[in-house]
Amino acid sequence: MSEDAATVANKPFFSPFNIVAAAVMFLGIILTVLRFTKGLDAVTNLSDYNPWGIWIGFDLLVGVALAAGGFVTSAVVYIFGMKQYSSAVRPAILTGFLGYALVVLALHYDVGRPWRLPYPFLVQQGPTSILFEVGACVALYLTVLFIEFSPVVMEWLGFRRARELVVKLTILLTIFGVVLSTLHQSSLGALFLIAPSKLHPLWYSQYLPIYFFITAIVAGLSMVIFESSLSHRFFSNKMDRVHLEGKDVLPLGFGKAAAFILAGYFIIKVIGISASDSWHYLSTGYGLWYLVELLGFVALPAFLYAVGVRDRNTKLIQITAFWTVLGVILNRFNVSLVAFNWHLPSSERYFPHWMEIGISVFILTIGLLVYRFIVTRMPVLYEDKSYDSH
Amino acid sequence: MKTKVMIHTSFYGRHEIVEEILTFQEFMSHTKGVTYLLMICSLIAITGFWFFLTARDDKESLR
């Protein structure tokens, strides 16, 4: 028995994580049957006022933002040539691929009728719609991520020649990834430009596409740091020397970039308030909540990242990365749910049904289980020495 | 000319007259003026932040 197989065999099957995951999966399957047999009304609190709930606000908007680590890391390594971060590429691309795949899965719950997924491309094109652009970019980028990640699967399966062919496409795929991500990350923000009367003036801005794109880069950097810290904690036995040595290099480099980008983001957020002359809203209840987001989840992490980088304090950087990820989640929730339909009476406001939350947790759990399955079997956190590194 | 007065409800529930902006021209002049001033402050601040972020890098490279 190999060392890896022995490690897997020694793990108890009925671990707390497995038991909770099994319960969530069981509940999720029941909710899925309910959703697709009884319709949206049976499992959601969606209405004509609030047609987009947490399946869009969390599963799609947050999912796409947090999956940005794939294009950010591959751009850093293959376009900017910072090879010291190369050990982070495969985990980041895996997270990106799973993130986008789960976004598409979650979209099926919201849209329904999965067999009509290709309709926007094959039957009824809408090239003047931002939503069409988002759909097209997500479909293309998911394909790019699949091809980018395929060498890992090919190494695992021993498909040497096919792997060599795909590796030659690395730069091209990275450029495709950056272009497609730039397009659809910003377009997700642009979706809300159509609703100036529904979105609170503090969150509504002509710069929404830029805000979404910049926060996606920050989310990508922070997510890679956060995920790397979790991998070092739970999968260190799967890592080779290069990955283990990268434990401190990655947070310091990515933390510095995240600090500077967050500082720039803070500035253009203030510029946005100034351009729309929305200062007077800051003294309202929504204004205070906006300040919590801006000061607590943008300015504070920018400062903490900077202190962590100055002091070479990787622990502080990892905690800040987690805080920043929470900040991006909060921002997407604020734009799509909290500040959306802000003028409506509280009786008409949306709060997710527990079954909506259950399905989101179910989809997240699928992601965690697939990630663990792949990382414990395929060369993601270590390099297969029988292949040339690329 | 019809006068447009911007009124908002403050945190304490009082209605306050914030400013008088009569035309779109005035609105743009006002917001752009404030934004330009903010930009000058921002450029100085981000330069300071960059020095704060990288100060110890420079010291280490000199050693």
Tab-separated table of C-alpha atoms in Angstrom:
chain	number	residue	atom	x	y	z
A	1	MET	CA	0.000	0.000	0.000
A	2	SER	CA	1.403	3.410	-0.933
A	3	GLU	CA	1.899	6.145	1.654
A	4	ASP	CA	-1.026	8.165	0.271
A	5	ALA	CA	-3.350	5.190	0.256
A	6	ALA	CA	-2.314	4.354	3.812
A	7	THR	CA	-3.046	7.936	4.927
A	8	VAL	CA	-6.492	7.811	3.360
A	9	ALA	CA	-7.172	4.363	4.847
A	10	ASN	CA	-6.175	5.556	8.346
A	11	LYS	CA	-8.724	8.384	8.332
A	12	PRO	CA	-11.971	7.379	10.124
A	13	PHE	CA	-14.943	7.344	7.766
A	14	PHE	CA	-17.349	8.621	10.428
A	15	SER	CA	-15.439	11.833	11.128
A	16	PRO	CA	-17.446	14.897	12.292
A	17	PHE	CA	-16.957	16.537	8.871
A	18	ASN	CA	-18.195	13.450	7.001
A	19	ILE	CA	-21.269	13.091	9.237
A	20	VAL	CA	-22.259	16.749	8.813
A	21	ALA	CA	-21.543	16.589	5.068
A	22	ALA	CA	-23.682	13.441	4.713
A	23	ALA	CA	-26.579	15.109	6.556
A	24	VAL	CA	-26.319	18.224	4.360
A	25	MET	CA	-26.190	16.094	1.206
A	26	PHE	CA	-29.259	14.102	2.278
A	27	LEU	CA	-31.222	17.283	3.037
A	28	GLY	CA	-29.980	18.899	-0.170
A	29	ILE	CA	-31.215	16.027	-2.328
A	30	ILE	CA	-34.689	16.294	-0.750
A	31	LEU	CA	-34.732	20.086	-1.309
A	32	THR	CA	-33.589	19.590	-4.899
A	33	VAL	CA	-36.499	17.214	-5.566
A	34	LEU	CA	-38.872	19.728	-3.968
A	35	ARG	CA	-37.471	22.607	-6.056
A	36	PHE	CA	-37.777	20.813	-9.380
A	37	THR	CA	-41.162	19.163	-8.720
A	38	LYS	CA	-43.027	21.882	-6.779
A	39	GLY	CA	-41.435	25.005	-8.283
A	40	LEU	CA	-39.806	28.145	-6.867
A	41	ASP	CA	-42.779	29.050	-4.683
A	42	ALA	CA	-42.425	25.904	-2.583
A	43	VAL	CA	-38.837	26.499	-1.517
A	44	THR	CA	-38.154	30.243	-1.858
A	45	ASN	CA	-39.381	33.626	-0.690
A	46	LEU	CA	-38.830	35.113	-4.147
A	47	SER	CA	-41.501	37.448	-5.510
A	48	ASP	CA	-42.093	39.869	-8.377
A	49	TYR	CA	-40.448	42.594	-6.260
A	50	ASN	CA	-37.504	40.340	-5.411
A	51	PRO	CA	-36.881	37.941	-8.297
A	52	TRP	CA	-33.218	37.497	-7.358
A	53	GLY	CA	-32.486	36.017	-3.933
A	54	ILE	CA	-29.450	34.400	-2.360
A	55	TRP	CA	-29.057	31.918	-5.212
A	56	ILE	CA	-27.986	34.927	-7.283
A	57	GLY	CA	-26.630	37.144	-4.477
A	58	PHE	CA	-24.535	34.439	-2.810
A	59	ASP	CA	-24.165	31.442	-5.126
A	60	LEU	CA	-23.564	33.473	-8.285
A	61	LEU	CA	-22.200	36.912	-7.342
A	62	VAL	CA	-20.107	35.728	-4.387
A	63	GLY	CA	-19.190	32.442	-6.115
A	64	VAL	CA	-17.826	34.174	-9.207
A	65	ALA	CA	-15.926	36.785	-7.154
A	66	LEU	CA	-14.297	34.220	-4.876
A	67	ALA	CA	-13.382	32.042	-7.863
A	68	ALA	CA	-11.290	34.899	-9.281
A	69	GLY	CA	-8.166	33.427	-7.681
A	70	GLY	CA	-7.720	31.249	-10.772
A	71	PHE	CA	-7.201	34.045	-13.279
A	72	VAL	CA	-5.362	36.278	-10.786
A	73	THR	CA	-2.799	33.609	-9.835
A	74	SER	CA	-2.227	32.331	-13.364
A	75	ALA	CA	-1.760	35.940	-14.566
A	76	VAL	CA	0.742	36.613	-11.749
A	77	VAL	CA	2.785	33.506	-12.591
A	78	TYR	CA	2.509	33.140	-16.379
A	79	ILE	CA	2.030	36.753	-17.565
A	80	PHE	CA	3.952	38.740	-14.934
A	81	GLY	CA	6.529	35.940	-14.588
A	82	MET	CA	6.532	35.735	-10.780
A	83	LYS	CA	7.456	32.071	-10.700
A	84	GLN	CA	7.895	32.057	-6.918
A	85	TYR	CA	4.106	31.730	-6.671
A	86	SER	CA	3.823	28.832	-9.139
A	87	SER	CA	2.896	26.359	-6.377
A	88	ALA	CA	-0.353	28.316	-5.870
A	89	VAL	CA	-1.521	28.014	-9.480
A	90	ARG	CA	-3.037	24.532	-9.427
A	91	PRO	CA	-5.001	24.931	-6.161
A	92	ALA	CA	-6.223	28.339	-7.365
A	93	ILE	CA	-7.327	26.996	-10.749
A	94	LEU	CA	-9.049	24.060	-9.035
A	95	THR	CA	-10.917	26.463	-6.734
A	96	GLY	CA	-11.816	28.625	-9.721
A	97	PHE	CA	-13.037	25.676	-11.771
A	98	LEU	CA	-15.131	24.264	-8.914
A	99	GLY	CA	-16.427	27.759	-8.102
A	100	TYR	CA	-17.647	28.368	-11.655
A	101	ALA	CA	-19.019	24.844	-12.043
A	102	LEU	CA	-21.051	25.333	-8.852
A	103	VAL	CA	-22.231	28.747	-10.067
A	104	VAL	CA	-23.673	27.054	-13.147
A	105	LEU	CA	-25.204	24.335	-10.957
A	106	ALA	CA	-26.764	26.955	-8.662
A	107	LEU	CA	-28.103	28.833	-11.667
A	108	HIS	CA	-30.128	25.742	-12.592
A	109	TYR	CA	-31.988	26.012	-9.286
A	110	ASP	CA	-32.803	29.669	-9.911
A	111	VAL	CA	-33.621	29.491	-13.622
A	112	GLY	CA	-35.138	25.994	-13.773
A	113	ARG	CA	-35.516	23.819	-16.871
A	114	PRO	CA	-31.814	22.831	-17.149
A	115	TRP	CA	-32.259	21.441	-20.649
A	116	ARG	CA	-32.737	25.038	-21.835
A	117	LEU	CA	-29.276	26.124	-20.673
A	118	PRO	CA	-27.880	26.332	-24.262
A	119	TYR	CA	-30.894	28.391	-25.464
A	120	PRO	CA	-29.176	31.801	-25.133
A	121	PHE	CA	-26.474	30.604	-27.523
A	122	LEU	CA	-28.364	28.337	-29.905
A	123	VAL	CA	-32.007	29.432	-29.992
A	124	GLN	CA	-32.584	32.950	-28.743
A	125	GLN	CA	-29.454	35.112	-28.671
A	126	GLY	CA	-29.533	38.398	-26.805
A	127	PRO	CA	-26.250	40.104	-27.703
A	128	THR	CA	-27.525	43.500	-26.538
A	129	SER	CA	-28.064	42.169	-23.006
A	130	ILE	CA	-25.418	42.363	-20.276
A	131	LEU	CA	-26.824	39.115	-18.905
A	132	PHE	CA	-26.085	37.429	-22.245
A	133	GLU	CA	-22.486	38.644	-22.030
A	134	VAL	CA	-22.188	37.304	-18.484
A	135	GLY	CA	-23.617	33.946	-19.585
A	136	ALA	CA	-21.330	33.717	-22.612
A	137	CYS	CA	-18.201	34.663	-20.623
A	138	VAL	CA	-18.991	32.272	-17.769
A	139	ALA	CA	-19.587	29.413	-20.230
A	140	LEU	CA	-16.339	30.172	-22.098
A	141	TYR	CA	-14.295	30.739	-18.940
A	142	LEU	CA	-15.566	27.518	-17.376
A	143	THR	CA	-14.313	25.743	-20.512
A	144	VAL	CA	-10.954	27.545	-20.236
A	145	LEU	CA	-10.635	26.562	-16.560
A	146	PHE	CA	-11.483	22.963	-17.419
A	147	ILE	CA	-8.695	22.873	-20.034
A	148	GLU	CA	-6.275	24.677	-17.672
A	149	PHE	CA	-6.928	22.104	-14.958
A	150	SER	CA	-6.944	19.084	-17.289
A	151	PRO	CA	-3.138	18.456	-17.106
A	152	VAL	CA	-3.623	17.542	-13.430
A	153	VAL	CA	-6.205	14.902	-14.341
A	154	MET	CA	-4.075	13.702	-17.251
A	155	GLU	CA	-1.036	13.281	-14.990
A	156	TRP	CA	-3.229	11.311	-12.579
A	157	LEU	CA	-4.547	9.095	-15.381
A	158	GLY	CA	-1.159	8.827	-17.141
A	159	PHE	CA	-2.198	10.523	-20.408
A	160	ARG	CA	1.299	11.837	-21.103
A	161	ARG	CA	0.956	12.990	-24.730
A	162	ALA	CA	-2.378	14.729	-24.257
A	163	ARG	CA	-0.953	16.477	-21.195
A	164	GLU	CA	2.048	17.766	-23.177
A	165	LEU	CA	-0.313	19.180	-25.808
A	166	VAL	CA	-2.424	21.078	-23.263
A	167	VAL	CA	0.624	22.409	-21.378
A	168	LYS	CA	1.750	24.122	-24.605
A	169	LEU	CA	-1.475	26.154	-24.495
A	170	THR	CA	-0.814	27.542	-20.984
A	171	ILE	CA	-0.044	31.155	-21.979
A	172	LEU	CA	-2.926	31.294	-24.448
A	173	LEU	CA	-5.363	29.921	-21.863
A	174	THR	CA	-4.102	32.396	-19.255
A	175	ILE	CA	-4.710	35.317	-21.628
A	176	PHE	CA	-8.194	33.984	-22.443
A	177	GLY	CA	-8.853	33.645	-18.716
A	178	VAL	CA	-7.815	37.230	-17.948
A	179	VAL	CA	-9.829	38.673	-20.843
A	180	LEU	CA	-12.981	36.683	-20.086
A	181	SER	CA	-12.759	37.371	-16.346
A	182	THR	CA	-12.289	41.106	-16.913
A	183	LEU	CA	-15.406	41.091	-19.054
A	184	HIS	CA	-17.811	39.146	-16.890
A	185	GLN	CA	-16.594	40.193	-13.419
A	186	SER	CA	-17.290	43.812	-14.355
A	187	SER	CA	-20.509	42.925	-16.169
A	188	LEU	CA	-21.930	41.392	-12.999
A	189	GLY	CA	-21.727	44.893	-11.519
A	190	ALA	CA	-23.056	46.423	-14.733
A	191	LEU	CA	-26.213	44.294	-14.351
A	192	PHE	CA	-27.318	46.664	-11.579
A	193	LEU	CA	-26.840	49.811	-13.684
A	194	ILE	CA	-30.297	49.153	-15.092
A	195	ALA	CA	-31.895	49.710	-11.664
A	196	PRO	CA	-30.915	53.199	-10.455
A	197	SER	CA	-34.273	53.660	-8.735
A	198	LYS	CA	-34.101	50.328	-6.897
A	199	LEU	CA	-30.527	50.325	-5.596
A	200	HIS	CA	-29.678	52.694	-2.744
A	201	PRO	CA	-27.727	55.739	-4.026
A	202	LEU	CA	-24.722	54.932	-1.836
A	203	TRP	CA	-24.288	51.544	-3.544
A	204	TYR	CA	-25.517	52.608	-6.966
A	205	SER	CA	-22.764	54.187	-8.994
A	206	GLN	CA	-21.742	54.628	-12.595
A	207	TYR	CA	-18.532	52.911	-11.473
A	208	LEU	CA	-20.274	49.674	-10.374
A	209	PRO	CA	-18.574	47.562	-13.099
A	210	ILE	CA	-15.157	48.873	-11.983
A	211	TYR	CA	-16.002	48.231	-8.319
A	212	PHE	CA	-16.987	44.650	-9.081
A	213	PHE	CA	-13.860	43.998	-11.124
A	214	ILE	CA	-11.468	45.441	-8.527
A	215	THR	CA	-13.157	43.617	-5.643
A	216	ALA	CA	-12.949	40.403	-7.684
A	217	ILE	CA	-9.152	40.815	-7.891
A	218	VAL	CA	-8.985	41.471	-4.138
A	219	ALA	CA	-11.289	38.489	-3.508
A	220	GLY	CA	-9.093	36.305	-5.714
A	221	LEU	CA	-5.875	37.299	-3.912
A	222	SER	CA	-7.463	36.935	-0.464
A	223	MET	CA	-9.137	33.650	-1.315
A	224	VAL	CA	-5.829	32.160	-2.500
A	225	ILE	CA	-4.149	33.213	0.785
A	226	PHE	CA	-7.068	31.887	2.851
A	227	GLU	CA	-7.334	28.631	0.921
A	228	SER	CA	-3.556	28.143	1.083
A	229	SER	CA	-3.637	28.516	4.885
A	230	LEU	CA	-6.420	25.904	5.102
A	231	SER	CA	-4.559	23.534	2.756
A	232	HIS	CA	-1.386	23.840	4.855
A	233	ARG	CA	-3.450	23.005	7.913
A	234	PHE	CA	-5.476	20.063	6.580
A	235	PHE	CA	-3.511	18.710	3.602
A	236	SER	CA	0.126	19.359	4.567
A	237	ASN	CA	0.783	15.601	4.270
A	238	LYS	CA	-0.068	15.914	0.555
A	239	MET	CA	2.413	18.741	-0.096
A	240	ASP	CA	5.898	18.508	-1.495
A	241	ARG	CA	8.837	20.644	-0.376
A	242	VAL	CA	8.094	23.463	-2.867
A	243	HIS	CA	4.536	23.848	-1.576
A	244	LEU	CA	5.569	23.671	2.076
A	245	GLU	CA	8.255	26.319	1.559
A	246	GLY	CA	5.725	28.583	-0.151
A	247	LYS	CA	3.733	28.872	3.069
A	248	ASP	CA	5.182	32.312	3.915
A	249	VAL	CA	6.130	33.533	0.427
A	250	LEU	CA	2.566	33.508	-0.896
A	251	PRO	CA	0.846	35.512	1.903
A	252	LEU	CA	3.573	38.184	1.875
A	253	GLY	CA	3.436	38.722	-1.889
A	254	PHE	CA	-0.320	38.454	-2.368
A	255	GLY	CA	-0.963	40.383	0.869
A	256	LYS	CA	1.092	43.314	-0.402
A	257	ALA	CA	-0.827	43.368	-3.683
A	258	ALA	CA	-4.177	43.102	-1.872
A	259	ALA	CA	-3.234	45.980	0.493
A	260	PHE	CA	-2.456	48.351	-2.362
A	261	ILE	CA	-5.497	47.370	-4.440
A	262	LEU	CA	-7.793	47.744	-1.413
A	263	ALA	CA	-6.362	51.213	-0.771
A	264	GLY	CA	-7.053	52.159	-4.398
A	265	TYR	CA	-10.550	50.685	-4.132
A	266	PHE	CA	-11.227	52.753	-1.007
A	267	ILE	CA	-10.261	55.897	-2.898
A	268	ILE	CA	-12.475	55.250	-5.910
A	269	LYS	CA	-15.385	54.378	-3.603
A	270	VAL	CA	-15.041	57.816	-1.995
A	271	ILE	CA	-14.708	59.366	-5.456
A	272	GLY	CA	-17.943	57.573	-6.386
A	273	ILE	CA	-19.793	59.199	-3.471
A	274	SER	CA	-18.396	62.555	-4.488
A	275	ALA	CA	-19.307	62.166	-8.172
A	276	SER	CA	-22.925	61.373	-7.320
A	277	ASP	CA	-22.971	63.908	-4.462
A	278	SER	CA	-24.371	61.307	-2.063
A	279	TRP	CA	-22.615	62.618	1.047
A	280	HIS	CA	-25.869	63.437	2.844
A	281	TYR	CA	-26.942	59.772	2.794
A	282	LEU	CA	-23.994	58.883	5.051
A	283	SER	CA	-25.821	60.240	8.096
A	284	THR	CA	-28.782	57.875	7.582
A	285	GLY	CA	-29.121	54.267	8.772
A	286	TYR	CA	-28.104	52.947	5.353
A	287	GLY	CA	-25.186	55.383	5.456
A	288	LEU	CA	-23.912	53.919	8.699
A	289	TRP	CA	-24.152	50.409	7.215
A	290	TYR	CA	-22.266	51.683	4.159
A	291	LEU	CA	-19.550	53.069	6.432
A	292	VAL	CA	-19.325	49.701	8.204
A	293	GLU	CA	-18.623	48.093	4.821
A	294	LEU	CA	-16.237	50.821	3.632
A	295	LEU	CA	-14.242	51.340	6.824
A	296	GLY	CA	-14.546	47.894	8.417
A	297	PHE	CA	-14.138	45.721	5.336
A	298	VAL	CA	-12.076	47.887	2.959
A	299	ALA	CA	-9.959	50.431	4.878
A	300	LEU	CA	-9.284	48.167	7.875
A	301	PRO	CA	-8.077	45.129	5.850
A	302	ALA	CA	-5.942	47.432	3.647
A	303	PHE	CA	-4.204	48.683	6.800
A	304	LEU	CA	-3.952	45.219	8.397
A	305	TYR	CA	-2.514	43.704	5.212
A	306	ALA	CA	0.087	46.493	5.136
A	307	VAL	CA	1.016	45.952	8.801
A	308	GLY	CA	1.222	42.193	8.208
A	309	VAL	CA	3.498	42.644	5.191
A	310	ARG	CA	5.735	45.161	7.019
A	311	ASP	CA	6.084	42.916	10.063
A	312	ARG	CA	6.351	39.667	8.027
A	313	ASN	CA	3.373	38.480	10.090
A	314	THR	CA	1.781	35.745	7.953
A	315	LYS	CA	-0.771	34.900	10.647
A	316	LEU	CA	-2.135	38.463	10.539
A	317	ILE	CA	-2.210	38.352	6.732
A	318	GLN	CA	-4.155	35.062	6.772
A	319	ILE	CA	-6.705	36.445	9.259
A	320	THR	CA	-7.005	39.610	7.151
A	321	ALA	CA	-7.539	37.473	4.047
A	322	PHE	CA	-10.477	35.765	5.767
A	323	TRP	CA	-11.832	39.173	6.837
A	324	THR	CA	-11.503	40.496	3.284
A	325	VAL	CA	-13.353	37.468	1.889
A	326	LEU	CA	-16.160	38.244	4.364
A	327	GLY	CA	-16.064	41.857	3.140
A	328	VAL	CA	-16.537	40.828	-0.492
A	329	ILE	CA	-19.449	38.573	0.529
A	330	LEU	CA	-20.951	41.511	2.456
A	331	ASN	CA	-20.524	43.820	-0.536
A	332	ARG	CA	-22.303	41.439	-2.915
A	333	PHE	CA	-25.090	40.906	-0.363
A	334	ASN	CA	-25.457	44.657	0.084
A	335	VAL	CA	-25.681	45.363	-3.642
A	336	SER	CA	-28.012	42.487	-4.540
A	337	LEU	CA	-30.157	42.178	-1.397
A	338	VAL	CA	-29.752	44.711	1.435
A	339	ALA	CA	-29.599	47.959	-0.545
A	340	PHE	CA	-31.783	46.605	-3.359
A	341	ASN	CA	-35.455	47.660	-3.164
A	342	TRP	CA	-34.438	49.799	-0.188
A	343	HIS	CA	-37.498	52.028	-0.582
A	344	LEU	CA	-39.975	49.151	-0.156
A	345	PRO	CA	-41.838	48.690	3.163
A	346	SER	CA	-40.327	45.994	5.360
A	347	SER	CA	-43.279	43.674	4.679
A	348	GLU	CA	-42.285	43.563	1.006
A	349	ARG	CA	-38.560	43.101	1.621
A	350	TYR	CA	-36.884	39.792	0.858
A	351	PHE	CA	-35.443	37.427	3.412
A	352	PRO	CA	-34.369	33.989	2.208
A	353	HIS	CA	-36.473	30.919	3.021
A	354	TRP	CA	-34.575	28.333	5.082
A	355	MET	CA	-34.783	25.966	2.110
A	356	GLU	CA	-32.974	28.520	-0.097
A	357	ILE	CA	-30.195	28.673	2.494
A	358	GLY	CA	-30.239	24.861	2.674
A	359	ILE	CA	-29.686	24.526	-1.072
A	360	SER	CA	-26.843	27.080	-0.982
A	361	VAL	CA	-25.175	25.116	1.850
A	362	PHE	CA	-25.774	21.913	-0.125
A	363	ILE	CA	-23.977	23.361	-3.178
A	364	LEU	CA	-21.116	24.659	-1.019
A	365	THR	CA	-20.757	21.205	0.564
A	366	ILE	CA	-20.571	19.565	-2.864
A	367	GLY	CA	-17.680	21.936	-3.646
A	368	LEU	CA	-15.836	21.052	-0.428
A	369	LEU	CA	-16.260	17.300	-0.995
A	370	VAL	CA	-15.115	17.433	-4.634
A	371	TYR	CA	-12.142	19.641	-3.648
A	372	ARG	CA	-11.110	17.131	-0.966
A	373	PHE	CA	-11.575	14.203	-3.369
A	374	ILE	CA	-9.332	15.812	-5.998
A	375	VAL	CA	-6.662	17.178	-3.651
A	376	THR	CA	-6.223	13.843	-1.862
A	377	ARG	CA	-5.792	11.940	-5.129
A	378	MET	CA	-4.376	14.171	-7.866
A	379	PRO	CA	-1.106	16.154	-8.081
A	380	VAL	CA	-2.526	19.511	-7.007
A	381	LEU	CA	-0.463	20.253	-3.898
A	382	TYR	CA	2.634	18.440	-5.145
A	383	GLU	CA	4.422	18.023	-8.462
A	384	ASP	CA	4.589	14.673	-10.177
A	385	LYS	CA	8.364	14.336	-10.698
A	386	SER	CA	7.916	12.250	-13.827
A	387	TYR	CA	6.578	15.324	-15.660
A	388	ASP	CA	8.291	18.596	-16.545
A	389	SER	CA	6.959	21.581	-14.612
A	390	HIS	CA	5.347	24.292	-16.752
B	1	MET	CA	-36.320	80.201	-12.959
B	2	LYS	CA	-37.682	77.359	-10.858
B	3	THR	CA	-35.557	76.804	-7.775
B	4	LYS	CA	-34.654	73.254	-6.842
B	5	VAL	CA	-33.771	72.648	-3.210
B	6	MET	CA	-32.306	69.335	-2.095
B	7	ILE	CA	-33.758	68.166	1.217
B	8	HIS	CA	-32.848	65.043	3.074
B	9	THR	CA	-33.860	63.389	6.314
B	10	SER	CA	-31.010	63.280	8.761
B	11	PHE	CA	-30.184	60.403	11.092
B	12	TYR	CA	-32.162	62.128	13.852
B	13	GLY	CA	-35.243	62.543	11.675
B	14	ARG	CA	-34.916	66.294	11.038
B	15	HIS	CA	-35.386	67.662	7.546
B	16	GLU	CA	-32.411	69.732	6.561
B	17	ILE	CA	-31.617	71.854	3.545
B	18	VAL	CA	-28.280	70.556	2.408
B	19	GLU	CA	-27.485	72.813	-0.495
B	20	GLU	CA	-29.085	74.625	-3.353
B	21	ILE	CA	-28.234	73.400	-6.812
B	22	LEU	CA	-30.203	75.126	-9.518
B	23	THR	CA	-28.903	73.606	-12.725
B	24	PHE	CA	-27.125	70.538	-14.013
B	25	GLN	CA	-24.176	72.806	-14.795
B	26	GLU	CA	-23.973	73.756	-11.115
B	27	PHE	CA	-24.276	70.129	-10.053
B	28	MET	CA	-21.400	69.076	-12.311
B	29	SER	CA	-19.233	72.042	-11.298
B	30	HIS	CA	-19.841	71.319	-7.637
B	31	THR	CA	-19.258	67.538	-7.753
B	32	LYS	CA	-16.277	67.766	-10.090
B	33	GLY	CA	-14.705	70.492	-7.956
B	34	VAL	CA	-15.015	68.389	-4.806
B	35	THR	CA	-13.797	65.297	-6.691
B	36	TYR	CA	-10.692	67.075	-7.995
B	37	LEU	CA	-9.800	68.187	-4.472
B	38	LEU	CA	-10.336	64.645	-3.231
B	39	MET	CA	-8.132	63.302	-6.022
B	40	ILE	CA	-5.246	65.537	-4.970
B	41	CYS	CA	-5.599	64.339	-1.365
B	42	SER	CA	-5.931	60.730	-2.576
B	43	LEU	CA	-2.772	60.849	-4.674
B	44	ILE	CA	-0.817	62.157	-1.683
B	45	ALA	CA	-2.412	59.567	0.614
B	46	ILE	CA	-1.797	56.586	-1.698
B	47	THR	CA	1.836	57.646	-2.108
B	48	GLY	CA	2.169	57.712	1.670
B	49	PHE	CA	0.484	54.306	1.899
B	50	TRP	CA	2.903	52.894	-0.678
B	51	PHE	CA	5.877	54.117	1.367
B	52	PHE	CA	4.309	52.631	4.508
B	53	LEU	CA	3.772	49.313	2.699
B	54	THR	CA	7.243	49.022	1.200
B	55	ALA	CA	9.452	50.887	3.706
B	56	ARG	CA	10.905	47.726	5.243
B	57	ASP	CA	11.483	46.151	1.798
B	58	ASP	CA	13.867	48.983	0.979
B	59	LYS	CA	15.677	48.652	4.298
B	60	GLU	CA	16.111	44.909	3.773
B	61	SER	CA	17.409	45.354	0.236
B	62	LEU	CA	20.032	47.841	1.521
B	63	ARG	CA	21.358	45.331	4.062
